[in-house]
Amino acid sequence: MTTSSRTYLGIDHGSKRVGIAISDPEGTMAFPRIVLTNTKSLADDIAALAKAEQVETIVLGESLNYAGKDNPIMEGVRILARELEARGFRTALIPEHLSSREAAHIQGELEMHDASAAAIILQSFLDRELTRRGETRASDVEEVG
């Protein structure tokens, strides 16, 4: 893995489908990639994709209810995070308040809406990281002249 790459992978974990998003190599923009079926090989499938994309950090949506407590899907998220860490990846959790609903609202209930939800989760993380590092996305810089 190259040290100049900041490619991240984002996950919207569901009991049946798991949306996957990948960032650009600079770690500034998230893009929907694929929707996987949640099977016993899920961690292996994600690890293979992450390795191929030279990802070091995988961002998972933290699924909480309105009271801020884990909802039923969160157990699977934590298990998946541990399985990915055991395969050598760093993981991060970020609140995913209604990302699937937001994705469906933006594009409708399309086949890739789980991947779009993963992109919303990942973009939220990337924006926080850019702010933390004091950087901005190129698209956020207004050209003058």
PDB file of N, CA and C in Angstrom, residues 46-142:
ATOM      1  N   ILE A  46     -15.214  -8.212   1.183  1.00  0.00           N
ATOM      2  CA  ILE A  46     -14.845  -6.806   1.399  1.00  0.00           C
ATOM      3  C   ILE A  46     -13.328  -6.671   1.488  1.00  0.00           C
ATOM      4  N   ALA A  47     -12.669  -7.592   2.182  1.00  0.00           N
ATOM      5  CA  ALA A  47     -11.208  -7.535   2.310  1.00  0.00           C
ATOM      6  C   ALA A  47     -10.530  -7.651   0.947  1.00  0.00           C
ATOM      7  N   ALA A  48     -11.046  -8.506   0.081  1.00  0.00           N
ATOM      8  CA  ALA A  48     -10.465  -8.656  -1.260  1.00  0.00           C
ATOM      9  C   ALA A  48     -10.611  -7.360  -2.061  1.00  0.00           C
ATOM     10  N   LEU A  49     -11.780  -6.746  -1.995  1.00  0.00           N
ATOM     11  CA  LEU A  49     -12.002  -5.480  -2.700  1.00  0.00           C
ATOM     12  C   LEU A  49     -11.110  -4.388  -2.116  1.00  0.00           C
ATOM     13  N   ALA A  50     -11.032  -4.313  -0.798  1.00  0.00           N
ATOM     14  CA  ALA A  50     -10.206  -3.296  -0.140  1.00  0.00           C
ATOM     15  C   ALA A  50      -8.729  -3.466  -0.508  1.00  0.00           C
ATOM     16  N   LYS A  51      -8.274  -4.685  -0.546  1.00  0.00           N
ATOM     17  CA  LYS A  51      -6.884  -4.940  -0.912  1.00  0.00           C
ATOM     18  C   LYS A  51      -6.626  -4.515  -2.360  1.00  0.00           C
ATOM     19  N   ALA A  52      -7.541  -4.864  -3.267  1.00  0.00           N
ATOM     20  CA  ALA A  52      -7.388  -4.504  -4.676  1.00  0.00           C
ATOM     21  C   ALA A  52      -7.362  -2.990  -4.865  1.00  0.00           C
ATOM     22  N   GLU A  53      -8.090  -2.262  -4.027  1.00  0.00           N
ATOM     23  CA  GLU A  53      -8.166  -0.802  -4.124  1.00  0.00           C
ATOM     24  C   GLU A  53      -7.124  -0.095  -3.252  1.00  0.00           C
ATOM     25  N   GLN A  54      -6.259  -0.859  -2.600  1.00  0.00           N
ATOM     26  CA  GLN A  54      -5.211  -0.336  -1.723  1.00  0.00           C
ATOM     27  C   GLN A  54      -5.784   0.506  -0.582  1.00  0.00           C
ATOM     28  N   VAL A  55      -6.852   0.001   0.006  1.00  0.00           N
ATOM     29  CA  VAL A  55      -7.509   0.655   1.133  1.00  0.00           C
ATOM     30  C   VAL A  55      -6.838   0.210   2.426  1.00  0.00           C
ATOM     31  N   GLU A  56      -6.608   1.160   3.328  1.00  0.00           N
ATOM     32  CA  GLU A  56      -6.088   0.834   4.651  1.00  0.00           C
ATOM     33  C   GLU A  56      -7.161   0.997   5.721  1.00  0.00           C
ATOM     34  N   THR A  57      -8.093   1.935   5.492  1.00  0.00           N
ATOM     35  CA  THR A  57      -9.118   2.224   6.486  1.00  0.00           C
ATOM     36  C   THR A  57     -10.498   1.982   5.899  1.00  0.00           C
ATOM     37  N   ILE A  58     -11.306   1.237   6.653  1.00  0.00           N
ATOM     38  CA  ILE A  58     -12.672   0.928   6.257  1.00  0.00           C
ATOM     39  C   ILE A  58     -13.607   1.612   7.248  1.00  0.00           C
ATOM     40  N   VAL A  59     -14.549   2.376   6.709  1.00  0.00           N
ATOM     41  CA  VAL A  59     -15.487   3.158   7.508  1.00  0.00           C
ATOM     42  C   VAL A  59     -16.841   2.463   7.485  1.00  0.00           C
ATOM     43  N   LEU A  60     -17.343   2.153   8.666  1.00  0.00           N
ATOM     44  CA  LEU A  60     -18.637   1.493   8.779  1.00  0.00           C
ATOM     45  C   LEU A  60     -19.651   2.444   9.403  1.00  0.00           C
ATOM     46  N   GLY A  61     -20.854   2.401   8.886  1.00  0.00           N
ATOM     47  CA  GLY A  61     -21.920   3.204   9.452  1.00  0.00           C
ATOM     48  C   GLY A  61     -22.320   2.674  10.810  1.00  0.00           C
ATOM     49  N   GLU A  62     -22.334   3.545  11.800  1.00  0.00           N
ATOM     50  CA  GLU A  62     -22.737   3.181  13.158  1.00  0.00           C
ATOM     51  C   GLU A  62     -24.257   3.334  13.238  1.00  0.00           C
ATOM     52  N   SER A  63     -24.925   2.224  13.377  1.00  0.00           N
ATOM     53  CA  SER A  63     -26.378   2.184  13.301  1.00  0.00           C
ATOM     54  C   SER A  63     -26.998   2.287  14.692  1.00  0.00           C
ATOM     55  N   LEU A  64     -27.503   3.485  14.993  1.00  0.00           N
ATOM     56  CA  LEU A  64     -28.090   3.741  16.309  1.00  0.00           C
ATOM     57  C   LEU A  64     -29.562   4.100  16.155  1.00  0.00           C
ATOM     58  N   ASN A  65     -30.329   3.864  17.215  1.00  0.00           N
ATOM     59  CA  ASN A  65     -31.733   4.278  17.190  1.00  0.00           C
ATOM     60  C   ASN A  65     -31.827   5.752  17.597  1.00  0.00           C
ATOM     61  N   TYR A  66     -33.051   6.264  17.667  1.00  0.00           N
ATOM     62  CA  TYR A  66     -33.228   7.692  17.980  1.00  0.00           C
ATOM     63  C   TYR A  66     -32.786   8.059  19.392  1.00  0.00           C
ATOM     64  N   ALA A  67     -32.680   7.075  20.271  1.00  0.00           N
ATOM     65  CA  ALA A  67     -32.210   7.331  21.640  1.00  0.00           C
ATOM     66  C   ALA A  67     -30.689   7.249  21.732  1.00  0.00           C
ATOM     67  N   GLY A  68     -30.027   6.997  20.597  1.00  0.00           N
ATOM     68  CA  GLY A  68     -28.572   6.915  20.595  1.00  0.00           C
ATOM     69  C   GLY A  68     -28.027   5.571  21.033  1.00  0.00           C
ATOM     70  N   LYS A  69     -28.875   4.577  21.106  1.00  0.00           N
ATOM     71  CA  LYS A  69     -28.464   3.222  21.495  1.00  0.00           C
ATOM     72  C   LYS A  69     -28.317   2.353  20.247  1.00  0.00           C
ATOM     73  N   ASP A  70     -27.504   1.290  20.370  1.00  0.00           N
ATOM     74  CA  ASP A  70     -27.346   0.355  19.257  1.00  0.00           C
ATOM     75  C   ASP A  70     -28.705  -0.171  18.818  1.00  0.00           C
ATOM     76  N   ASN A  71     -28.922  -0.218  17.495  1.00  0.00           N
ATOM     77  CA  ASN A  71     -30.124  -0.884  17.014  1.00  0.00           C
ATOM     78  C   ASN A  71     -29.752  -2.326  16.665  1.00  0.00           C
ATOM     79  N   PRO A  72     -30.700  -3.171  16.278  1.00  0.00           N
ATOM     80  CA  PRO A  72     -30.392  -4.593  16.078  1.00  0.00           C
ATOM     81  C   PRO A  72     -29.285  -4.876  15.059  1.00  0.00           C
ATOM     82  N   ILE A  73     -29.094  -4.034  14.058  1.00  0.00           N
ATOM     83  CA  ILE A  73     -28.079  -4.286  13.036  1.00  0.00           C
ATOM     84  C   ILE A  73     -26.661  -4.026  13.550  1.00  0.00           C
ATOM     85  N   MET A  74     -26.534  -3.290  14.649  1.00  0.00           N
ATOM     86  CA  MET A  74     -25.222  -2.878  15.143  1.00  0.00           C
ATOM     87  C   MET A  74     -24.351  -4.054  15.565  1.00  0.00           C
ATOM     88  N   GLU A  75     -24.941  -5.113  16.053  1.00  0.00           N
ATOM     89  CA  GLU A  75     -24.142  -6.292  16.420  1.00  0.00           C
ATOM     90  C   GLU A  75     -23.386  -6.814  15.205  1.00  0.00           C
ATOM     91  N   GLY A  76     -24.062  -6.896  14.063  1.00  0.00           N
ATOM     92  CA  GLY A  76     -23.409  -7.345  12.833  1.00  0.00           C
ATOM     93  C   GLY A  76     -22.324  -6.389  12.376  1.00  0.00           C
ATOM     94  N   VAL A  77     -22.544  -5.087  12.568  1.00  0.00           N
ATOM     95  CA  VAL A  77     -21.540  -4.083  12.205  1.00  0.00           C
ATOM     96  C   VAL A  77     -20.279  -4.298  13.043  1.00  0.00           C
ATOM     97  N   ARG A  78     -20.451  -4.493  14.344  1.00  0.00           N
ATOM     98  CA  ARG A  78     -19.285  -4.686  15.228  1.00  0.00           C
ATOM     99  C   ARG A  78     -18.537  -5.982  14.905  1.00  0.00           C
ATOM    100  N   ILE A  79     -19.268  -7.036  14.599  1.00  0.00           N
ATOM    101  CA  ILE A  79     -18.634  -8.302  14.215  1.00  0.00           C
ATOM    102  C   ILE A  79     -17.833  -8.117  12.930  1.00  0.00           C
ATOM    103  N   LEU A  80     -18.441  -7.458  11.931  1.00  0.00           N
ATOM    104  CA  LEU A  80     -17.752  -7.223  10.671  1.00  0.00           C
ATOM    105  C   LEU A  80     -16.500  -6.377  10.889  1.00  0.00           C
ATOM    106  N   ALA A  81     -16.589  -5.349  11.710  1.00  0.00           N
ATOM    107  CA  ALA A  81     -15.420  -4.506  12.003  1.00  0.00           C
ATOM    108  C   ALA A  81     -14.289  -5.350  12.593  1.00  0.00           C
ATOM    109  N   ARG A  82     -14.612  -6.202  13.550  1.00  0.00           N
ATOM    110  CA  ARG A  82     -13.575  -7.066  14.156  1.00  0.00           C
ATOM    111  C   ARG A  82     -12.969  -8.011  13.112  1.00  0.00           C
ATOM    112  N   GLU A  83     -13.802  -8.563  12.237  1.00  0.00           N
ATOM    113  CA  GLU A  83     -13.295  -9.478  11.204  1.00  0.00           C
ATOM    114  C   GLU A  83     -12.368  -8.748  10.229  1.00  0.00           C
ATOM    115  N   LEU A  84     -12.695  -7.510   9.892  1.00  0.00           N
ATOM    116  CA  LEU A  84     -11.853  -6.737   8.984  1.00  0.00           C
ATOM    117  C   LEU A  84     -10.552  -6.317   9.676  1.00  0.00           C
ATOM    118  N   GLU A  85     -10.620  -5.973  10.949  1.00  0.00           N
ATOM    119  CA  GLU A  85      -9.407  -5.649  11.710  1.00  0.00           C
ATOM    120  C   GLU A  85      -8.486  -6.868  11.789  1.00  0.00           C
ATOM    121  N   ALA A  86      -9.071  -8.047  11.955  1.00  0.00           N
ATOM    122  CA  ALA A  86      -8.277  -9.284  12.017  1.00  0.00           C
ATOM    123  C   ALA A  86      -7.563  -9.549  10.686  1.00  0.00           C
ATOM    124  N   ARG A  87      -8.073  -8.963   9.604  1.00  0.00           N
ATOM    125  CA  ARG A  87      -7.450  -9.109   8.287  1.00  0.00           C
ATOM    126  C   ARG A  87      -6.470  -7.974   7.993  1.00  0.00           C
ATOM    127  N   GLY A  88      -6.207  -7.120   8.990  1.00  0.00           N
ATOM    128  CA  GLY A  88      -5.180  -6.095   8.856  1.00  0.00           C
ATOM    129  C   GLY A  88      -5.660  -4.708   8.486  1.00  0.00           C
ATOM    130  N   PHE A  89      -6.961  -4.476   8.462  1.00  0.00           N
ATOM    131  CA  PHE A  89      -7.479  -3.151   8.111  1.00  0.00           C
ATOM    132  C   PHE A  89      -7.787  -2.354   9.369  1.00  0.00           C
ATOM    133  N   ARG A  90      -7.598  -1.037   9.272  1.00  0.00           N
ATOM    134  CA  ARG A  90      -8.094  -0.144  10.312  1.00  0.00           C
ATOM    135  C   ARG A  90      -9.578   0.060  10.032  1.00  0.00           C
ATOM    136  N   THR A  91     -10.357   0.206  11.087  1.00  0.00           N
ATOM    137  CA  THR A  91     -11.775   0.482  10.900  1.00  0.00           C
ATOM    138  C   THR A  91     -12.157   1.723  11.694  1.00  0.00           C
ATOM    139  N   ALA A  92     -13.195   2.372  11.242  1.00  0.00           N
ATOM    140  CA  ALA A  92     -13.738   3.534  11.935  1.00  0.00           C
ATOM    141  C   ALA A  92     -15.250   3.449  11.849  1.00  0.00           C
ATOM    142  N   LEU A  93     -15.901   3.848  12.918  1.00  0.00           N
ATOM    143  CA  LEU A  93     -17.366   3.927  12.934  1.00  0.00           C
ATOM    144  C   LEU A  93     -17.765   5.388  12.852  1.00  0.00           C
ATOM    145  N   ILE A  94     -18.810   5.653  12.079  1.00  0.00           N
ATOM    146  CA  ILE A  94     -19.336   7.011  12.000  1.00  0.00           C
ATOM    147  C   ILE A  94     -20.860   6.919  11.979  1.00  0.00           C
ATOM    148  N   PRO A  95     -21.535   7.760  12.751  1.00  0.00           N
ATOM    149  CA  PRO A  95     -23.000   7.704  12.776  1.00  0.00           C
ATOM    150  C   PRO A  95     -23.581   7.813  11.365  1.00  0.00           C
ATOM    151  N   GLU A  96     -24.572   6.992  11.094  1.00  0.00           N
ATOM    152  CA  GLU A  96     -25.138   6.941   9.748  1.00  0.00           C
ATOM    153  C   GLU A  96     -26.617   7.300   9.741  1.00  0.00           C
ATOM    154  N   HIS A  97     -26.991   8.252  10.521  1.00  0.00           N
ATOM    155  CA  HIS A  97     -28.386   8.633  10.677  1.00  0.00           C
ATOM    156  C   HIS A  97     -29.134   8.696   9.351  1.00  0.00           C
ATOM    157  N   LEU A  98     -29.941   7.682   9.116  1.00  0.00           N
ATOM    158  CA  LEU A  98     -30.860   7.644   7.979  1.00  0.00           C
ATOM    159  C   LEU A  98     -30.178   7.757   6.617  1.00  0.00           C
ATOM    160  N   SER A  99     -28.961   7.247   6.477  1.00  0.00           N
ATOM    161  CA  SER A  99     -28.258   7.345   5.196  1.00  0.00           C
ATOM    162  C   SER A  99     -28.995   6.599   4.090  1.00  0.00           C
ATOM    163  N   SER A 100     -29.586   5.448   4.400  1.00  0.00           N
ATOM    164  CA  SER A 100     -30.328   4.697   3.376  1.00  0.00           C
ATOM    165  C   SER A 100     -31.553   5.481   2.924  1.00  0.00           C
ATOM    166  N   ARG A 101     -32.225   6.101   3.866  1.00  0.00           N
ATOM    167  CA  ARG A 101     -33.403   6.899   3.514  1.00  0.00           C
ATOM    168  C   ARG A 101     -32.991   8.116   2.678  1.00  0.00           C
ATOM    169  N   GLU A 102     -31.860   8.739   3.038  1.00  0.00           N
ATOM    170  CA  GLU A 102     -31.373   9.888   2.275  1.00  0.00           C
ATOM    171  C   GLU A 102     -31.012   9.477   0.849  1.00  0.00           C
ATOM    172  N   ALA A 103     -30.337   8.329   0.704  1.00  0.00           N
ATOM    173  CA  ALA A 103     -29.972   7.841  -0.628  1.00  0.00           C
ATOM    174  C   ALA A 103     -31.215   7.549  -1.456  1.00  0.00           C
ATOM    175  N   ALA A 104     -32.212   6.914  -0.862  1.00  0.00           N
ATOM    176  CA  ALA A 104     -33.458   6.612  -1.577  1.00  0.00           C
ATOM    177  C   ALA A 104     -34.174   7.898  -1.971  1.00  0.00           C
ATOM    178  N   HIS A 105     -34.125   8.900  -1.105  1.00  0.00           N
ATOM    179  CA  HIS A 105     -34.767  10.192  -1.405  1.00  0.00           C
ATOM    180  C   HIS A 105     -34.083  10.867  -2.597  1.00  0.00           C
ATOM    181  N   ILE A 106     -32.762  10.780  -2.661  1.00  0.00           N
ATOM    182  CA  ILE A 106     -32.000  11.429  -3.726  1.00  0.00           C
ATOM    183  C   ILE A 106     -32.203  10.721  -5.053  1.00  0.00           C
ATOM    184  N   GLN A 107     -32.139   9.392  -5.064  1.00  0.00           N
ATOM    185  CA  GLN A 107     -32.154   8.673  -6.332  1.00  0.00           C
ATOM    186  C   GLN A 107     -33.304   7.708  -6.498  1.00  0.00           C
ATOM    187  N   GLY A 108     -34.105   7.523  -5.479  1.00  0.00           N
ATOM    188  CA  GLY A 108     -35.168   6.538  -5.564  1.00  0.00           C
ATOM    189  C   GLY A 108     -34.673   5.183  -5.104  1.00  0.00           C
ATOM    190  N   GLU A 109     -35.573   4.234  -5.068  1.00  0.00           N
ATOM    191  CA  GLU A 109     -35.235   2.875  -4.614  1.00  0.00           C
ATOM    192  C   GLU A 109     -34.622   2.079  -5.764  1.00  0.00           C
ATOM    193  N   LEU A 110     -33.426   2.447  -6.141  1.00  0.00           N
ATOM    194  CA  LEU A 110     -32.729   1.759  -7.213  1.00  0.00           C
ATOM    195  C   LEU A 110     -31.851   0.654  -6.650  1.00  0.00           C
ATOM    196  N   GLU A 111     -31.384  -0.203  -7.538  1.00  0.00           N
ATOM    197  CA  GLU A 111     -30.542  -1.335  -7.152  1.00  0.00           C
ATOM    198  C   GLU A 111     -29.306  -0.905  -6.374  1.00  0.00           C
ATOM    199  N   MET A 112     -28.747   0.247  -6.700  1.00  0.00           N
ATOM    200  CA  MET A 112     -27.502   0.698  -6.081  1.00  0.00           C
ATOM    201  C   MET A 112     -27.716   1.630  -4.888  1.00  0.00           C
ATOM    202  N   HIS A 113     -28.951   1.757  -4.384  1.00  0.00           N
ATOM    203  CA  HIS A 113     -29.154   2.754  -3.325  1.00  0.00           C
ATOM    204  C   HIS A 113     -28.402   2.408  -2.040  1.00  0.00           C
ATOM    205  N   ASP A 114     -28.121   1.124  -1.782  1.00  0.00           N
ATOM    206  CA  ASP A 114     -27.317   0.768  -0.608  1.00  0.00           C
ATOM    207  C   ASP A 114     -25.868   1.243  -0.781  1.00  0.00           C
ATOM    208  N   ALA A 115     -25.355   1.172  -2.009  1.00  0.00           N
ATOM    209  CA  ALA A 115     -24.007   1.686  -2.272  1.00  0.00           C
ATOM    210  C   ALA A 115     -23.993   3.207  -2.152  1.00  0.00           C
ATOM    211  N   SER A 116     -25.078   3.845  -2.574  1.00  0.00           N
ATOM    212  CA  SER A 116     -25.178   5.296  -2.417  1.00  0.00           C
ATOM    213  C   SER A 116     -25.228   5.680  -0.944  1.00  0.00           C
ATOM    214  N   ALA A 117     -25.928   4.884  -0.137  1.00  0.00           N
ATOM    215  CA  ALA A 117     -25.949   5.122   1.310  1.00  0.00           C
ATOM    216  C   ALA A 117     -24.537   4.981   1.882  1.00  0.00           C
ATOM    217  N   ALA A 118     -23.782   3.993   1.392  1.00  0.00           N
ATOM    218  CA  ALA A 118     -22.397   3.828   1.833  1.00  0.00           C
ATOM    219  C   ALA A 118     -21.561   5.046   1.445  1.00  0.00           C
ATOM    220  N   ALA A 119     -21.835   5.617   0.271  1.00  0.00           N
ATOM    221  CA  ALA A 119     -21.104   6.813  -0.161  1.00  0.00           C
ATOM    222  C   ALA A 119     -21.439   8.001   0.741  1.00  0.00           C
ATOM    223  N   ILE A 120     -22.683   8.108   1.182  1.00  0.00           N
ATOM    224  CA  ILE A 120     -23.069   9.189   2.098  1.00  0.00           C
ATOM    225  C   ILE A 120     -22.332   9.031   3.426  1.00  0.00           C
ATOM    226  N   ILE A 121     -22.271   7.798   3.926  1.00  0.00           N
ATOM    227  CA  ILE A 121     -21.545   7.511   5.169  1.00  0.00           C
ATOM    228  C   ILE A 121     -20.065   7.861   5.002  1.00  0.00           C
ATOM    229  N   LEU A 122     -19.473   7.380   3.919  1.00  0.00           N
ATOM    230  CA  LEU A 122     -18.046   7.604   3.691  1.00  0.00           C
ATOM    231  C   LEU A 122     -17.748   9.089   3.489  1.00  0.00           C
ATOM    232  N   GLN A 123     -18.613   9.789   2.750  1.00  0.00           N
ATOM    233  CA  GLN A 123     -18.368  11.220   2.530  1.00  0.00           C
ATOM    234  C   GLN A 123     -18.411  11.998   3.834  1.00  0.00           C
ATOM    235  N   SER A 124     -19.303  11.622   4.730  1.00  0.00           N
ATOM    236  CA  SER A 124     -19.367  12.264   6.042  1.00  0.00           C
ATOM    237  C   SER A 124     -18.041  12.093   6.782  1.00  0.00           C
ATOM    238  N   PHE A 125     -17.495  10.885   6.745  1.00  0.00           N
ATOM    239  CA  PHE A 125     -16.210  10.613   7.373  1.00  0.00           C
ATOM    240  C   PHE A 125     -15.095  11.423   6.707  1.00  0.00           C
ATOM    241  N   LEU A 126     -15.069  11.419   5.368  1.00  0.00           N
ATOM    242  CA  LEU A 126     -14.016  12.137   4.647  1.00  0.00           C
ATOM    243  C   LEU A 126     -14.060  13.632   4.948  1.00  0.00           C
ATOM    244  N   ASP A 127     -15.262  14.193   4.989  1.00  0.00           N
ATOM    245  CA  ASP A 127     -15.395  15.617   5.299  1.00  0.00           C
ATOM    246  C   ASP A 127     -14.854  15.922   6.695  1.00  0.00           C
ATOM    247  N   ARG A 128     -15.131  15.053   7.650  1.00  0.00           N
ATOM    248  CA  ARG A 128     -14.584  15.243   9.007  1.00  0.00           C
ATOM    249  C   ARG A 128     -13.069  15.158   9.009  1.00  0.00           C
ATOM    250  N   GLU A 129     -12.527  14.195   8.257  1.00  0.00           N
ATOM    251  CA  GLU A 129     -11.073  14.043   8.185  1.00  0.00           C
ATOM    252  C   GLU A 129     -10.427  15.265   7.536  1.00  0.00           C
ATOM    253  N   LEU A 130     -11.017  15.768   6.456  1.00  0.00           N
ATOM    254  CA  LEU A 130     -10.471  16.947   5.793  1.00  0.00           C
ATOM    255  C   LEU A 130     -10.480  18.145   6.738  1.00  0.00           C
ATOM    256  N   THR A 131     -11.566  18.315   7.471  1.00  0.00           N
ATOM    257  CA  THR A 131     -11.669  19.410   8.439  1.00  0.00           C
ATOM    258  C   THR A 131     -10.610  19.255   9.524  1.00  0.00           C
ATOM    259  N   ARG A 132     -10.460  18.026  10.007  1.00  0.00           N
ATOM    260  CA  ARG A 132      -9.470  17.754  11.054  1.00  0.00           C
ATOM    261  C   ARG A 132      -8.062  18.093  10.580  1.00  0.00           C
ATOM    262  N   ARG A 133      -7.775  17.793   9.303  1.00  0.00           N
ATOM    263  CA  ARG A 133      -6.443  18.064   8.744  1.00  0.00           C
ATOM    264  C   ARG A 133      -6.312  19.495   8.236  1.00  0.00           C
ATOM    265  N   GLY A 134      -7.412  20.264   8.259  1.00  0.00           N
ATOM    266  CA  GLY A 134      -7.382  21.640   7.786  1.00  0.00           C
ATOM    267  C   GLY A 134      -7.327  21.753   6.281  1.00  0.00           C
ATOM    268  N   GLU A 135      -7.842  20.737   5.576  1.00  0.00           N
ATOM    269  CA  GLU A 135      -7.839  20.730   4.114  1.00  0.00           C
ATOM    270  C   GLU A 135      -9.259  20.945   3.601  1.00  0.00           C
ATOM    271  N   THR A 136      -9.370  21.192   2.294  1.00  0.00           N
ATOM    272  CA  THR A 136     -10.669  21.303   1.645  1.00  0.00           C
ATOM    273  C   THR A 136     -10.653  20.463   0.376  1.00  0.00           C
ATOM    274  N   ARG A 137     -11.856  20.115  -0.084  1.00  0.00           N
ATOM    275  CA  ARG A 137     -11.968  19.428  -1.368  1.00  0.00           C
ATOM    276  C   ARG A 137     -11.719  20.432  -2.466  1.00  0.00           C
ATOM    277  N   ALA A 138     -11.131  19.993  -3.573  1.00  0.00           N
ATOM    278  CA  ALA A 138     -10.891  20.877  -4.705  1.00  0.00           C
ATOM    279  C   ALA A 138     -12.189  21.502  -5.187  1.00  0.00           C
ATOM    280  N   SER A 139     -13.298  20.771  -5.120  1.00  0.00           N
ATOM    281  CA  SER A 139     -14.583  21.291  -5.584  1.00  0.00           C
ATOM    282  C   SER A 139     -15.130  22.366  -4.651  1.00  0.00           C
ATOM    283  N   ASP A 140     -14.575  22.489  -3.445  1.00  0.00           N
ATOM    284  CA  ASP A 140     -15.032  23.499  -2.498  1.00  0.00           C
ATOM    285  C   ASP A 140     -14.288  24.821  -2.636  1.00  0.00           C
ATOM    286  N   VAL A 141     -13.239  24.830  -3.452  1.00  0.00           N
ATOM    287  CA  VAL A 141     -12.430  26.027  -3.620  1.00  0.00           C
ATOM    288  C   VAL A 141     -13.000  26.823  -4.791  1.00  0.00           C
ATOM    289  N   GLU A 142     -13.350  28.059  -4.524  1.00  0.00           N
ATOM    290  CA  GLU A 142     -13.931  28.920  -5.550  1.00  0.00           C
ATOM    291  C   GLU A 142     -12.809  29.595  -6.317  1.00  0.00           C
TER     292      GLU A 142
END
